[in-house]
Tab-separated table of C-alpha atoms and ligand atoms in Angstrom:
chain	number	residue	atom	x	y	z
A	1	MET	CA	1.813	-50.372	36.485
A	2	GLU	CA	-1.470	-49.227	37.823
A	3	THR	CA	0.139	-47.802	40.841
A	4	SER	CA	2.629	-45.759	38.792
A	5	GLU	CA	-0.150	-44.358	36.729
A	6	ALA	CA	-2.017	-43.420	39.981
A	7	GLU	CA	1.338	-41.970	41.192
A	8	LYS	CA	1.807	-40.027	38.124
A	9	GLU	CA	-1.717	-38.572	38.150
A	10	MET	CA	-1.284	-37.723	41.916
A	11	ARG	CA	2.074	-35.982	41.218
A	12	GLU	CA	0.672	-33.985	38.488
A	13	TRP	CA	-2.249	-32.907	40.660
A	14	CYS	CA	0.270	-31.781	43.201
A	15	VAL	CA	2.151	-29.632	40.760
A	16	ALA	CA	-1.263	-28.047	39.502
A	17	LEU	CA	-2.347	-27.395	43.056
A	18	PRO	CA	-1.762	-23.636	44.016
A	19	LYS	CA	0.594	-23.528	46.796
A	20	VAL	CA	2.087	-21.352	49.306
A	21	GLU	CA	5.927	-21.522	50.211
A	22	LEU	CA	6.961	-19.994	53.581
A	23	HIS	CA	10.241	-21.641	54.265
A	24	ALA	CA	12.750	-21.667	51.405
A	25	HIS	CA	16.381	-20.466	51.861
A	26	LEU	CA	17.686	-18.683	48.696
A	27	ASN	CA	21.043	-20.537	48.582
A	28	GLY	CA	19.672	-23.880	49.504
A	29	SER	CA	17.107	-23.517	46.553
A	30	VAL	CA	19.609	-23.218	43.786
A	31	ARG	CA	19.308	-25.595	40.946
A	32	ASN	CA	22.283	-28.210	40.823
A	33	SER	CA	22.779	-27.384	37.189
A	34	THR	CA	23.641	-23.703	38.072
A	35	LEU	CA	25.850	-24.848	40.983
A	36	LEU	CA	27.778	-27.082	38.677
A	37	GLU	CA	28.018	-24.220	36.054
A	38	LEU	CA	29.330	-21.847	38.694
A	39	ALA	CA	31.873	-24.463	40.026
A	40	LYS	CA	33.083	-25.043	36.561
A	41	GLU	CA	33.900	-21.326	36.146
A	42	LEU	CA	35.506	-21.040	39.404
A	43	GLY	CA	37.336	-24.287	38.569
A	44	ASP	CA	38.611	-22.826	35.321
A	45	LYS	CA	39.860	-19.827	37.175
A	46	GLY	CA	41.730	-22.113	39.606
A	47	VAL	CA	39.733	-20.980	42.694
A	48	ILE	CA	38.426	-24.242	43.385
A	49	VAL	CA	38.995	-27.992	42.251
A	50	PHE	CA	35.869	-28.643	39.963
A	51	GLU	CA	35.874	-32.473	40.326
A	52	ASP	CA	35.970	-32.359	44.111
A	53	VAL	CA	33.250	-29.854	44.193
A	54	LYS	CA	31.244	-31.659	41.662
A	55	ASP	CA	31.135	-34.858	43.743
A	56	VAL	CA	29.888	-32.838	46.715
A	57	ILE	CA	27.239	-31.010	44.800
A	58	MET	CA	25.875	-34.311	43.393
A	59	LYS	CA	25.914	-36.258	46.433
A	60	ASN	CA	22.319	-37.017	47.763
A	61	ASP	CA	22.514	-37.967	51.411
A	62	ARG	CA	23.401	-35.197	53.683
A	63	SER	CA	23.747	-35.011	57.477
A	64	LEU	CA	23.080	-31.627	59.018
A	65	PRO	CA	26.869	-30.804	59.729
A	66	GLU	CA	27.450	-31.611	56.126
A	67	CYS	CA	24.752	-29.280	54.866
A	68	PHE	CA	26.464	-26.426	56.795
A	69	ARG	CA	29.814	-27.294	55.207
A	70	LEU	CA	28.049	-27.450	51.741
A	71	PHE	CA	26.635	-23.939	52.335
A	72	ASP	CA	30.045	-22.486	53.003
A	73	LEU	CA	30.908	-23.942	49.484
A	74	PHE	CA	27.778	-22.710	48.007
A	75	HIS	CA	28.463	-19.336	49.246
A	76	ILE	CA	31.861	-19.081	47.712
A	77	LEU	CA	30.181	-20.111	44.488
A	78	THR	CA	27.290	-17.798	44.697
A	79	THR	CA	28.400	-14.674	46.527
A	80	ASP	CA	29.025	-11.911	44.142
A	81	HIS	CA	26.469	-9.394	43.122
A	82	ASP	CA	25.669	-10.793	39.597
A	83	THR	CA	25.439	-14.382	40.786
A	84	VAL	CA	23.101	-13.560	43.543
A	85	THR	CA	20.895	-11.721	41.054
A	86	ARG	CA	20.814	-14.822	38.791
A	87	ILE	CA	19.928	-17.325	41.506
A	88	ALA	CA	17.179	-15.118	42.933
A	89	LYS	CA	15.655	-14.747	39.418
A	90	GLU	CA	15.976	-18.660	38.917
A	91	VAL	CA	14.624	-19.429	42.208
A	92	VAL	CA	11.447	-17.594	41.679
A	93	GLY	CA	11.011	-18.911	38.197
A	94	ASP	CA	11.280	-22.495	39.601
A	95	PHE	CA	8.761	-22.087	42.202
A	96	ALA	CA	6.314	-20.254	39.971
A	97	ALA	CA	6.620	-22.949	37.353
A	98	GLU	CA	5.131	-25.418	39.839
A	99	ASN	CA	2.222	-23.137	40.611
A	100	VAL	CA	3.633	-21.569	43.826
A	101	VAL	CA	1.386	-18.561	44.221
A	102	TYR	CA	2.924	-16.908	47.120
A	103	LEU	CA	6.701	-17.119	48.049
A	104	GLU	CA	8.670	-16.004	51.137
A	105	ILE	CA	12.253	-16.367	50.305
A	106	ARG	CA	14.694	-16.047	53.211
A	107	THR	CA	18.292	-15.237	52.834
A	108	THR	CA	21.215	-14.199	55.094
A	109	PRO	CA	22.366	-10.681	54.049
A	110	LYS	CA	26.200	-10.969	53.684
A	111	ASN	CA	29.106	-8.608	53.832
A	112	ASN	CA	32.120	-9.606	51.729
A	113	GLU	CA	34.706	-6.886	51.643
A	114	ALA	CA	36.793	-8.665	48.948
A	115	LYS	CA	33.787	-8.441	46.666
A	116	GLY	CA	32.723	-5.007	47.649
A	117	MET	CA	29.617	-6.536	49.060
A	118	THR	CA	27.611	-5.101	52.148
A	119	LYS	CA	24.453	-6.589	53.468
A	120	ARG	CA	22.630	-3.885	51.630
A	121	SER	CA	24.267	-4.360	48.446
A	122	TYR	CA	23.656	-8.228	48.620
A	123	MET	CA	19.891	-7.450	49.277
A	124	ASN	CA	19.978	-4.934	46.503
A	125	ALA	CA	21.193	-7.917	44.247
A	126	VAL	CA	18.403	-10.167	45.466
A	127	VAL	CA	15.649	-7.617	44.687
A	128	LYS	CA	17.312	-7.067	41.269
A	129	GLY	CA	16.875	-10.733	40.474
A	130	LEU	CA	13.236	-10.749	41.613
A	131	LYS	CA	12.493	-7.787	39.354
A	132	SER	CA	14.316	-9.519	36.362
A	133	VAL	CA	12.047	-12.533	36.218
A	134	GLU	CA	10.664	-12.459	32.729
A	135	ASP	CA	8.134	-15.357	32.025
A	136	VAL	CA	6.126	-14.740	35.199
A	137	ASP	CA	4.464	-11.699	36.875
A	138	VAL	CA	6.317	-11.172	40.126
A	139	VAL	CA	4.444	-8.903	42.629
A	140	LEU	CA	6.928	-7.670	44.970
A	141	PHE	CA	5.419	-4.801	46.746
A	142	ASP	CA	2.187	-4.389	48.411
A	143	SER	CA	1.654	-1.070	46.844
A	144	ASN	CA	1.991	-2.656	43.416
A	145	LEU	CA	-1.167	-4.785	44.098
A	146	ARG	CA	-3.390	-4.764	41.063
A	147	ASN	CA	-6.996	-5.088	41.215
A	148	ASP	CA	-7.336	-7.525	38.462
A	149	GLU	CA	-8.072	-11.050	39.783
A	150	THR	CA	-6.304	-13.190	37.211
A	151	PRO	CA	-6.001	-16.633	38.319
A	152	MET	CA	-2.336	-17.070	39.532
A	153	SER	CA	-2.382	-20.688	38.772
A	154	ASP	CA	-4.104	-22.164	36.042
A	155	LEU	CA	-4.974	-25.719	36.710
A	156	SER	CA	-6.184	-26.442	33.097
A	157	GLY	CA	-2.465	-25.832	32.048
A	158	ASP	CA	-3.333	-23.152	29.503
A	159	THR	CA	-0.757	-20.585	28.557
A	160	LYS	CA	-1.818	-17.667	30.628
A	161	ARG	CA	0.992	-15.961	32.405
A	162	LYS	CA	1.597	-17.128	35.940
A	163	LYS	CA	1.713	-14.681	38.737
A	164	ILE	CA	3.457	-15.020	42.052
A	165	TYR	CA	3.602	-12.913	45.116
A	166	VAL	CA	7.131	-12.855	46.461
A	167	ARG	CA	8.300	-11.498	49.709
A	168	LEU	CA	11.803	-11.604	51.438
A	169	LEU	CA	12.730	-12.615	54.984
A	170	LEU	CA	16.274	-11.596	56.225
A	171	SER	CA	17.916	-14.455	58.133
A	172	ILE	CA	20.108	-13.845	61.109
A	173	ASP	CA	22.831	-16.669	60.791
A	174	ARG	CA	23.519	-18.195	64.272
A	175	ARG	CA	27.290	-17.556	63.680
A	176	GLU	CA	26.542	-13.724	63.865
A	177	THR	CA	27.114	-11.421	66.723
A	178	THR	CA	24.369	-9.411	68.309
A	179	SER	CA	25.471	-6.271	66.636
A	180	ALA	CA	25.483	-8.149	63.188
A	181	ALA	CA	22.036	-9.515	63.999
A	182	LEU	CA	20.759	-5.917	64.951
A	183	ASP	CA	22.151	-4.742	61.498
A	184	THR	CA	20.072	-7.329	59.594
A	185	VAL	CA	16.977	-6.182	61.551
A	186	ASN	CA	17.629	-2.477	60.748
A	187	LEU	CA	18.192	-3.506	57.132
A	188	ALA	CA	14.879	-5.262	57.020
A	189	MET	CA	13.426	-2.106	58.255
A	190	GLU	CA	14.990	-0.050	55.766
A	191	MET	CA	13.911	-2.282	52.944
A	192	LYS	CA	10.207	-2.538	54.069
A	193	ASP	CA	9.204	-0.863	50.838
A	194	GLN	CA	11.194	-3.342	48.690
A	195	GLY	CA	9.385	-6.622	49.601
A	196	VAL	CA	11.230	-7.306	52.968
A	197	ILE	CA	8.614	-8.485	55.522
A	198	GLY	CA	10.230	-10.519	58.054
A	199	ILE	CA	13.155	-11.823	59.979
A	200	ASP	CA	14.280	-15.473	60.339
A	201	LEU	CA	16.788	-16.985	62.740
A	202	SER	CA	18.700	-20.076	61.202
A	203	GLY	CA	22.081	-21.562	60.693
A	204	ASN	CA	23.853	-24.438	62.342
A	205	PRO	CA	21.726	-25.413	65.421
A	206	VAL	CA	25.003	-26.501	67.544
A	207	VAL	CA	26.525	-23.011	66.786
A	208	GLY	CA	25.776	-19.916	68.899
A	209	GLU	CA	23.439	-18.983	71.823
A	210	TRP	CA	19.981	-17.721	72.020
A	211	GLU	CA	20.924	-14.675	74.233
A	212	THR	CA	23.152	-13.366	71.327
A	213	TYR	CA	20.083	-12.981	68.997
A	214	LEU	CA	17.545	-12.188	71.291
A	215	PRO	CA	18.199	-8.405	71.422
A	216	ALA	CA	17.792	-8.480	67.601
A	217	LEU	CA	14.587	-10.372	67.633
A	218	GLU	CA	13.212	-8.283	70.270
A	219	HIS	CA	14.149	-5.245	68.250
A	220	ALA	CA	12.162	-6.792	65.373
A	221	LYS	CA	9.158	-7.301	67.685
A	222	ASP	CA	9.404	-3.657	68.775
A	223	LEU	CA	9.467	-2.560	65.239
A	224	GLY	CA	6.522	-4.756	64.348
A	225	ILE	CA	8.576	-7.102	62.013
A	226	PRO	CA	7.253	-10.568	62.123
A	227	THR	CA	9.690	-13.305	63.024
A	228	THR	CA	10.172	-16.977	62.182
A	229	ILE	CA	12.530	-19.138	64.101
A	230	HIS	CA	14.371	-22.511	63.444
A	231	CYS	CA	13.384	-24.460	66.639
A	232	GLY	CA	14.636	-27.783	67.804
A	233	GLU	CA	15.838	-28.950	64.325
A	234	MET	CA	18.159	-31.613	65.646
A	235	LYS	CA	19.043	-33.617	68.646
A	236	LEU	CA	22.284	-32.419	70.300
A	237	GLU	CA	24.220	-35.546	71.008
A	238	LEU	CA	26.637	-34.277	73.818
A	239	SER	CA	25.012	-34.447	77.064
A	240	GLU	CA	26.452	-30.875	78.116
A	241	GLN	CA	24.795	-29.307	75.188
A	242	GLN	CA	21.431	-30.918	75.790
A	243	VAL	CA	20.895	-28.471	78.749
A	244	PRO	CA	21.146	-25.267	76.691
A	245	ASN	CA	19.170	-26.956	73.941
A	246	ARG	CA	16.212	-27.447	76.105
A	247	LYS	CA	16.653	-24.046	77.607
A	248	GLU	CA	16.652	-22.626	74.074
A	249	ILE	CA	13.589	-24.317	72.870
A	250	GLN	CA	11.774	-23.096	75.897
A	251	ALA	CA	13.059	-19.548	75.219
A	252	MET	CA	11.987	-19.737	71.614
A	253	LEU	CA	8.477	-20.789	72.531
A	254	ASP	CA	8.446	-18.077	75.236
A	255	PHE	CA	9.493	-15.525	72.649
A	256	CYS	CA	6.282	-16.309	70.631
A	257	PRO	CA	7.484	-15.753	67.074
A	258	GLN	CA	4.758	-15.470	64.486
A	259	ARG	CA	5.973	-18.859	62.906
A	260	LEU	CA	8.478	-21.532	63.848
A	261	GLY	CA	10.435	-23.851	61.537
A	262	HIS	CA	10.893	-27.742	62.110
A	263	VAL	CA	10.174	-28.278	65.804
A	264	CYS	CA	11.507	-31.903	65.409
A	265	CYS	CA	13.111	-32.640	68.882
A	266	LEU	CA	10.647	-31.448	71.321
A	267	ASP	CA	10.038	-33.307	74.803
A	268	ASP	CA	6.515	-33.719	76.173
A	269	GLU	CA	6.298	-30.540	77.924
A	270	GLU	CA	7.404	-28.585	74.910
A	271	TRP	CA	4.971	-30.290	72.659
A	272	LYS	CA	2.180	-29.375	75.023
A	273	LYS	CA	3.505	-25.732	75.102
A	274	LEU	CA	3.720	-25.561	71.366
A	275	LYS	CA	0.165	-26.869	70.825
A	276	SER	CA	-1.210	-24.667	73.227
A	277	SER	CA	0.521	-21.643	71.630
A	278	MET	CA	-0.905	-22.360	68.267
A	279	ILE	CA	2.178	-20.931	66.584
A	280	PRO	CA	2.170	-22.026	63.012
A	281	VAL	CA	4.924	-24.558	62.150
A	282	GLU	CA	6.590	-24.763	58.883
A	283	ILE	CA	6.949	-28.517	58.047
A	284	CYS	CA	9.916	-29.621	55.902
A	285	LEU	CA	9.526	-33.462	55.540
A	286	THR	CA	12.337	-34.189	53.176
A	287	SER	CA	14.935	-31.880	54.946
A	288	ASN	CA	14.096	-33.269	58.341
A	289	VAL	CA	14.362	-36.951	57.147
A	290	MET	CA	17.648	-36.373	55.333
A	291	THR	CA	19.385	-34.501	58.153
A	292	GLY	CA	18.115	-36.882	60.890
A	293	GLY	CA	15.774	-34.482	62.626
A	294	ALA	CA	12.936	-36.951	61.981
A	295	PRO	CA	13.611	-40.673	61.976
A	296	SER	CA	11.691	-41.390	58.816
A	297	LEU	CA	8.766	-39.988	56.872
A	298	GLU	CA	6.319	-42.229	58.482
A	299	LEU	CA	7.447	-41.155	61.846
A	300	HIS	CA	7.675	-37.442	61.073
A	301	HIS	CA	5.838	-35.212	63.637
A	302	PHE	CA	3.611	-33.908	60.859
A	303	ALA	CA	1.191	-36.663	61.590
A	304	ASP	CA	0.981	-35.767	65.232
A	305	LEU	CA	0.606	-32.056	64.658
A	306	TYR	CA	-1.844	-32.674	61.760
A	307	ASN	CA	-4.077	-34.847	63.872
A	308	ALA	CA	-3.902	-32.318	66.716
A	309	LYS	CA	-5.130	-29.743	64.169
A	310	HIS	CA	-2.116	-27.572	64.764
A	311	PRO	CA	-1.602	-24.747	62.210
A	312	LEU	CA	0.823	-26.165	59.637
A	313	SER	CA	2.371	-25.176	56.377
A	314	ILE	CA	4.187	-27.634	53.981
A	315	CYS	CA	7.606	-26.164	52.883
A	316	THR	CA	10.818	-27.287	51.214
A	317	ASP	CA	13.576	-25.634	53.252
A	318	ASP	CA	16.316	-26.225	50.755
A	319	SER	CA	14.906	-27.694	47.415
A	320	GLY	CA	18.220	-27.493	45.669
A	321	LEU	CA	20.301	-29.155	48.468
A	322	PHE	CA	17.714	-31.790	49.153
A	323	SER	CA	16.541	-32.368	45.415
A	324	THR	CA	12.904	-31.792	46.135
A	325	SER	CA	10.096	-29.319	45.386
A	326	LEU	CA	6.951	-28.102	47.093
A	327	SER	CA	4.862	-30.179	44.762
A	328	ASN	CA	6.911	-33.207	45.785
A	329	GLU	CA	6.481	-32.326	49.594
A	330	TYR	CA	2.767	-32.232	48.946
A	331	TYR	CA	2.895	-35.681	47.140
A	332	LEU	CA	4.930	-36.982	50.093
A	333	VAL	CA	2.283	-35.859	52.614
A	334	ALA	CA	-0.356	-37.628	50.608
A	335	SER	CA	1.603	-40.857	49.986
A	336	THR	CA	3.041	-41.111	53.533
A	337	PHE	CA	0.015	-40.078	55.562
A	338	GLY	CA	-3.053	-40.868	53.232
A	339	LEU	CA	-4.426	-37.477	52.979
A	340	SER	CA	-7.180	-37.092	50.446
A	341	LYS	CA	-7.024	-34.452	47.729
A	342	THR	CA	-9.454	-32.457	49.602
A	343	GLU	CA	-7.327	-32.678	52.876
A	344	LEU	CA	-4.332	-31.825	50.736
A	345	PHE	CA	-6.082	-28.888	49.254
A	346	ARG	CA	-7.115	-27.544	52.589
A	347	LEU	CA	-3.622	-27.888	53.912
A	348	ALA	CA	-2.290	-25.876	50.981
A	349	GLN	CA	-5.127	-23.337	51.328
A	350	GLY	CA	-4.506	-23.045	55.163
A	351	ALA	CA	-1.110	-21.737	54.668
A	352	VAL	CA	-2.695	-18.387	53.355
A	353	GLU	CA	-3.457	-17.501	56.905
A	354	PHE	CA	0.218	-17.740	58.049
A	355	VAL	CA	1.820	-15.551	55.304
A	356	PHE	CA	3.663	-12.420	56.673
A	357	ALA	CA	2.217	-10.181	53.864
A	358	ASP	CA	-0.834	-7.817	54.731
A	359	ASP	CA	-4.544	-8.421	54.449
A	360	GLU	CA	-4.715	-7.406	50.947
A	361	VAL	CA	-2.458	-10.011	49.839
A	362	LYS	CA	-4.287	-12.453	51.891
A	363	LYS	CA	-7.544	-11.668	50.494
A	364	SER	CA	-6.254	-11.998	47.030
A	365	LEU	CA	-4.839	-15.467	47.813
A	366	ARG	CA	-7.940	-16.584	49.545
A	367	ALA	CA	-9.828	-15.830	46.154
A	368	VAL	CA	-7.199	-17.805	44.231
A	369	PHE	CA	-7.987	-20.755	46.441
A	370	GLU	CA	-11.542	-20.334	46.372
A	371	ARG	CA	-11.446	-20.194	42.498
A	372	ALA	CA	-9.186	-23.323	42.262
A	373	ALA	CA	-11.304	-25.272	44.752
A	374	ALA	CA	-14.129	-26.148	42.293
A	375	GLU	CA	-11.832	-27.347	39.510
A	376	THR	CA	-9.164	-29.063	41.640
A	377	LEU	CA	-11.503	-30.950	43.968
A	378	ALA	CA	-13.872	-32.017	41.283
A	379	SER	CA	-11.124	-33.931	39.562
B	1	LIG	C1	18.848	-27.808	56.520
B	1	LIG	N1	18.328	-27.125	57.652
B	1	LIG	C2	18.615	-25.622	57.973
B	1	LIG	N2	18.806	-25.348	59.245
B	1	LIG	C3	19.284	-24.196	59.728
B	1	LIG	N3	19.647	-23.219	58.749
B	1	LIG	C4	19.591	-23.523	57.522
B	1	LIG	C5	19.088	-24.694	56.958
B	1	LIG	N4	19.130	-24.696	55.599
B	1	LIG	C6	19.572	-23.466	55.368
B	1	LIG	N5	19.907	-22.803	56.323
B	1	LIG	C7	20.445	-21.558	56.414
B	1	LIG	O1	20.277	-20.842	55.153
B	1	LIG	C8	21.704	-20.504	54.590
B	1	LIG	C9	21.706	-20.649	53.213
B	1	LIG	O2	20.726	-19.915	52.439
B	1	LIG	P1	21.198	-18.140	52.524
B	1	LIG	O3	22.708	-17.999	52.207
B	1	LIG	O4	20.746	-17.575	53.634
B	1	LIG	O5	20.419	-17.668	51.184
B	1	LIG	C10	22.572	-21.492	55.338
B	1	LIG	O6	23.745	-21.139	55.410
B	1	LIG	C11	21.969	-21.457	56.793
B	1	LIG	O7	22.322	-20.505	57.487
B	2	LIG	ZN1	15.389	-23.810	57.289
């Protein structure tokens, strides 16, 4: 009984904690209730069989290959302009509700001729969703920065409107060609004044080759667009695939992106290289354990990197797909690795330094954490 009271108090503390989310895929962050509603609509139209889809959505344990099959299904459910707008709006609302004060959402711009969709129109639909959030102040453009210093997260839980900075990263899917990847980078450049500030490389790690995306990532670098790369997310079982995988991890580290995602399966040399690089790592505990990138929470490489004082940020990856939240991920850090509230707070605060937004935003976020420190750490 006592434990559950303590757990409840800690969980509430993690919700109240101001947080920075740097690794969240739009289509992986959709609420299950929304997916079910969309599936029902398509079921009624005879496009899919609702009962089959329902079971897949509600299933909890998922291997990485299953995740990618599921994403193909999600994309059938979500990929029309109005639905993209809806999910973008909901996802921002959900993060803001748990006191995320700065959010980088990443999403793969999609061409879909049948729906009259281009990568640009897909992104316009995302931006429309971000602009249509009603209950929360969404700050989407740097030029919109206001000078007021209204606390964005209110730890005493009063009714002040929440405020959240939102920025967009455009993902290159590993299934894409060099030219499609280049299109995505050029689109990011075109949409710089609409909250797009970075490029991500993601998708099924057993698909595609580093050399295919490299020209696009180099192009981003030339244009001064920051990049984050999914790196070493899972062990490749087949021996003939282990070679390119090792080569790929090396190449990714050599590329020196601004951040790396996951880094679950590095060998000793690569760990050394990563640690000396000081490239910040986006840590996704639940995701890695559910997809097998990490053997268990207790054995997750978070502990090693944290003890080595490597720059880290705690992230959800796919909060919908893995039924988690950023507050829950912080709770798991505390309950698994025994971090104190002060250490947890410093971890959340530290992530401010790794955001892709400009210095003005960073300054404002630092102030949010400074203000929150006294109250949060006193309790
Ligand atoms: C679980 N670990 C993961 N590893 C690699 N890529 C992932 C991922 N989770 C999500 N994605 C990438 O994000 C897309 C869904 O969001 P968007 O359609 O872009 O909004 C997936 O199709 C995949 O490419
Ligand atoms: Zn990811």
